[in-house]
C-alpha cells in the first residue's frame, strides 16, 4: 500500500496534468480560431448570439458547483457504510488524520475531472462560436476550481470536513 506522501504526490501529478491540459486547450483553440478568422470571408456573429451558448454555459456553471459538493457527498456516502460496519471505532480512530488517503483518492479525482470539464465546455463553446471569450470565462472558472482543490493533506482534510472537527484541536495541541 502506498504511503500518504506517495498518494499525495500521485494526486498532485494528476492535478498538474489536468490543469496543464486547460492551458493546452487554450493554445489549440487560439490557433484554430486564428486560422478560421484568416480564412473567413463573412463576418463572425457575436458569441452570445449562438443558440448553444447559454445552455452550455449554464451546464458548465452547474458542473462547477457540483464539483465542489458532489465528491464530498460521495465520500460521505462511502464512509457512512464504513461507520456502520465498525460502530465500535474509538473517538480517536474516527477523528484521526487520514494516514491512508485511498478513501479520498476517488472523490478527489472526480473533483478534478469535473473541474476540467468546465474548461472543456469553454473549449467546445469557443470552437463552436469561433471566439476565445467563452473559453476565457470558463477556463478561468476551471483554474479557480483547480486552485481551490490543490492536493495537500490540509486541503483534503478541509474539503472532507475532517479539518472542521479536528483543526482547532490540532492547532491548540501544536502550540502547546
Short mmCIF file of C-alpha atoms in Angstrom, two decimals:
data_model
loop_
_atom_site.label_atom_id
_atom_site.label_comp_id
_atom_site.label_asym_id
_atom_site.label_seq_id
_atom_site.Cartn_x
_atom_site.Cartn_y
_atom_site.Cartn_z
CA UNK A 1 0.00 0.00 0.00
CA UNK A 2 1.48 3.37 -0.95
CA UNK A 3 2.25 5.83 1.82
CA UNK A 4 0.26 9.03 2.29
CA UNK A 5 3.12 11.03 0.72
CA UNK A 6 3.13 8.80 -2.36
CA UNK A 7 -0.64 9.10 -2.65
CA UNK A 8 -0.42 12.89 -2.31
CA UNK A 9 2.29 13.01 -4.98
CA UNK A 10 0.07 10.99 -7.32
CA UNK A 11 -2.83 13.39 -6.73
CA UNK A 12 -0.53 16.37 -7.33
CA UNK A 13 0.66 14.89 -10.63
CA UNK A 14 -2.92 14.28 -11.77
CA UNK A 15 -3.88 17.80 -10.63
CA UNK A 16 -0.98 19.36 -12.53
CA UNK A 17 -1.64 17.37 -15.69
CA UNK A 18 -5.32 18.32 -15.73
CA UNK A 19 -4.52 21.98 -15.07
CA UNK A 20 -1.92 21.95 -17.85
CA UNK A 21 -4.49 20.45 -20.19
CA UNK A 22 -6.66 23.57 -19.74
CA UNK A 23 -3.73 25.68 -20.96
CA UNK A 24 -3.17 23.32 -23.90
CA UNK A 25 -6.86 23.60 -24.85
CA UNK A 26 -6.43 27.37 -24.89
CA UNK A 27 -3.43 27.23 -27.23
CA UNK A 28 -5.17 24.78 -29.58
CA UNK A 29 -8.36 26.83 -29.63
CA UNK A 30 -6.46 30.07 -30.24
CA UNK A 31 -4.62 28.63 -33.24
CA UNK A 32 -7.87 27.14 -34.59
CA UNK A 33 -9.73 30.44 -34.27
CA UNK A 34 -6.90 32.45 -35.83
CA UNK A 35 -6.86 30.06 -38.77
CA UNK A 36 -10.63 30.28 -39.15
CA UNK A 37 -10.65 34.08 -39.00
CA UNK A 38 -7.90 34.28 -41.63
CA UNK A 39 -9.95 32.05 -43.97
CA UNK A 40 -13.36 33.58 -43.19
CA UNK A 41 -14.85 35.82 -45.80
CA UNK A 42 -18.01 36.58 -43.81
CA UNK A 43 -18.40 38.42 -40.56
CA UNK A 44 -18.47 36.15 -37.49
CA UNK A 45 -21.54 36.69 -35.30
CA UNK A 46 -21.05 37.63 -31.62
CA UNK A 47 -20.62 34.53 -29.49
CA UNK A 48 -23.57 35.40 -27.22
CA UNK A 49 -25.95 35.08 -30.19
CA UNK A 50 -25.09 31.43 -30.70
CA UNK A 51 -28.05 29.19 -29.84
CA UNK A 52 -25.82 26.80 -27.91
CA UNK A 53 -24.06 29.47 -25.85
CA UNK A 54 -26.50 29.91 -22.94
CA UNK A 55 -27.34 26.19 -22.45
CA UNK A 56 -23.70 25.08 -22.50
CA UNK A 57 -22.64 27.98 -20.28
CA UNK A 58 -25.37 27.06 -17.79
CA UNK A 59 -24.34 23.39 -17.79
CA UNK A 60 -20.71 24.39 -17.23
CA UNK A 61 -21.61 26.54 -14.21
CA UNK A 62 -23.75 23.72 -12.77
CA UNK A 63 -20.86 21.26 -13.25
CA UNK A 64 -18.52 23.70 -11.50
CA UNK A 65 -20.77 23.90 -8.44
CA UNK A 66 -21.33 20.15 -8.50
CA UNK A 67 -17.55 19.70 -8.48
CA UNK A 68 -17.49 21.49 -5.14
CA UNK A 69 -20.15 19.35 -3.47
CA UNK A 70 -20.56 16.01 -5.26
CA UNK A 71 -17.17 14.49 -4.30
CA UNK A 72 -17.81 15.37 -0.65
CA UNK A 73 -21.25 13.74 -0.87
CA UNK A 74 -19.77 10.60 -2.47
CA UNK A 75 -17.10 10.44 0.22
CA UNK A 76 -19.69 10.71 2.98
CA UNK A 77 -21.88 8.05 1.36
CA UNK A 78 -18.93 5.66 1.06
CA UNK A 79 -17.83 6.27 4.64
CA UNK A 80 -21.33 6.07 6.09
CA UNK A 81 -21.37 2.40 5.21
CA UNK A 82 -17.90 2.01 6.75
CA UNK A 83 -19.03 3.60 10.01
CA UNK A 84 -21.99 1.23 10.20
CA UNK A 85 -19.61 -1.73 9.79
CA UNK A 86 -17.45 -0.57 12.68
CA UNK A 87 -19.65 1.26 15.19
CA UNK A 88 -17.19 0.46 17.99
CA UNK A 89 -14.39 2.53 16.48
CA UNK A 90 -12.91 4.74 19.15
CA UNK A 91 -13.32 8.50 19.08
CA UNK A 92 -9.59 8.80 18.44
CA UNK A 93 -9.77 6.49 15.39
CA UNK A 94 -12.72 8.40 13.93
CA UNK A 95 -11.09 11.81 14.43
CA UNK A 96 -7.52 10.90 13.49
CA UNK A 97 -5.99 12.46 10.40
CA UNK A 98 -6.03 10.25 7.35
CA UNK A 99 -2.85 8.20 7.12
CA UNK A 100 -4.23 6.23 4.21
CA UNK A 101 -5.59 8.59 1.58
CA UNK A 102 -7.13 5.82 -0.54
CA UNK A 103 -10.67 6.68 0.57
CA UNK A 104 -10.11 10.29 -0.53
CA UNK A 105 -8.48 9.41 -3.85
CA UNK A 106 -11.57 8.69 -5.97
CA UNK A 107 -13.62 11.68 -4.77
CA UNK A 108 -10.63 13.96 -5.37
CA UNK A 109 -10.07 12.63 -8.90
CA UNK A 110 -13.81 13.06 -9.58
CA UNK A 111 -13.48 16.66 -8.45
CA UNK A 112 -10.50 17.17 -10.77
CA UNK A 113 -12.40 15.68 -13.72
CA UNK A 114 -15.48 17.83 -13.11
CA UNK A 115 -13.32 20.93 -12.75
CA UNK A 116 -11.53 20.15 -16.00
CA UNK A 117 -14.90 19.56 -17.69
CA UNK A 118 -15.73 23.22 -17.10
CA UNK A 119 -12.69 24.20 -19.18
CA UNK A 120 -13.65 21.67 -21.84
CA UNK A 121 -17.09 23.29 -22.06
CA UNK A 122 -15.26 26.58 -22.71
CA UNK A 123 -13.15 24.89 -25.38
CA UNK A 124 -16.25 23.49 -27.10
CA UNK A 125 -18.08 26.81 -26.92
CA UNK A 126 -15.05 28.62 -28.31
CA UNK A 127 -14.78 26.10 -31.12
CA UNK A 128 -18.48 26.38 -31.99
CA UNK A 129 -18.67 30.18 -31.81
CA UNK A 130 -15.16 30.93 -33.19
CA UNK A 131 -14.44 33.23 -30.24
CA UNK A 132 -11.98 32.90 -27.35
CA UNK A 133 -14.20 34.70 -24.83
CA UNK A 134 -16.24 31.63 -23.75
CA UNK A 135 -13.00 29.75 -23.17
CA UNK A 136 -11.53 32.65 -21.20
CA UNK A 137 -14.60 32.75 -18.93
CA UNK A 138 -14.91 29.01 -18.34
CA UNK A 139 -11.16 28.40 -18.40
CA UNK A 140 -10.75 30.96 -15.61
CA UNK A 141 -13.56 29.26 -13.68
CA UNK A 142 -11.80 25.94 -14.17
CA UNK A 143 -8.45 27.33 -12.99
CA UNK A 144 -10.25 28.79 -9.96
CA UNK A 145 -11.67 25.35 -9.22
CA UNK A 146 -8.24 23.77 -9.52
CA UNK A 147 -6.73 26.38 -7.20
CA UNK A 148 -9.36 25.54 -4.60
CA UNK A 149 -8.51 21.84 -4.58
CA UNK A 150 -4.72 21.61 -4.70
CA UNK A 151 -3.98 18.24 -3.07
CA UNK A 152 -2.31 18.81 0.27
CA UNK A 153 -3.15 16.97 3.45
CA UNK A 154 -4.58 20.16 4.95
CA UNK A 155 -6.74 20.78 1.88
CA UNK A 156 -8.00 17.19 1.83
CA UNK A 157 -8.91 17.42 5.49
CA UNK A 158 -10.64 20.75 4.97
CA UNK A 159 -12.57 19.61 1.90
CA UNK A 160 -13.83 16.42 3.52
CA UNK A 161 -14.78 18.03 6.85
CA UNK A 162 -12.14 16.41 9.00
CA UNK A 163 -10.50 19.81 9.46
CA UNK A 164 -13.65 21.48 10.73
CA UNK A 165 -13.89 18.94 13.56
CA UNK A 166 -10.24 18.49 14.45
CA UNK A 167 -8.41 21.53 13.07
CA UNK A 168 -8.77 23.75 16.14
CA UNK A 169 -7.80 20.86 18.42
CA UNK A 170 -4.62 20.20 16.44
CA UNK A 171 -3.72 23.90 16.25
CA UNK A 172 -4.07 24.17 20.02
CA UNK A 173 -2.03 21.00 20.58
CA UNK A 174 0.69 22.21 18.23
CA UNK A 175 1.05 25.48 20.11
CA UNK A 176 1.37 23.76 23.49
#
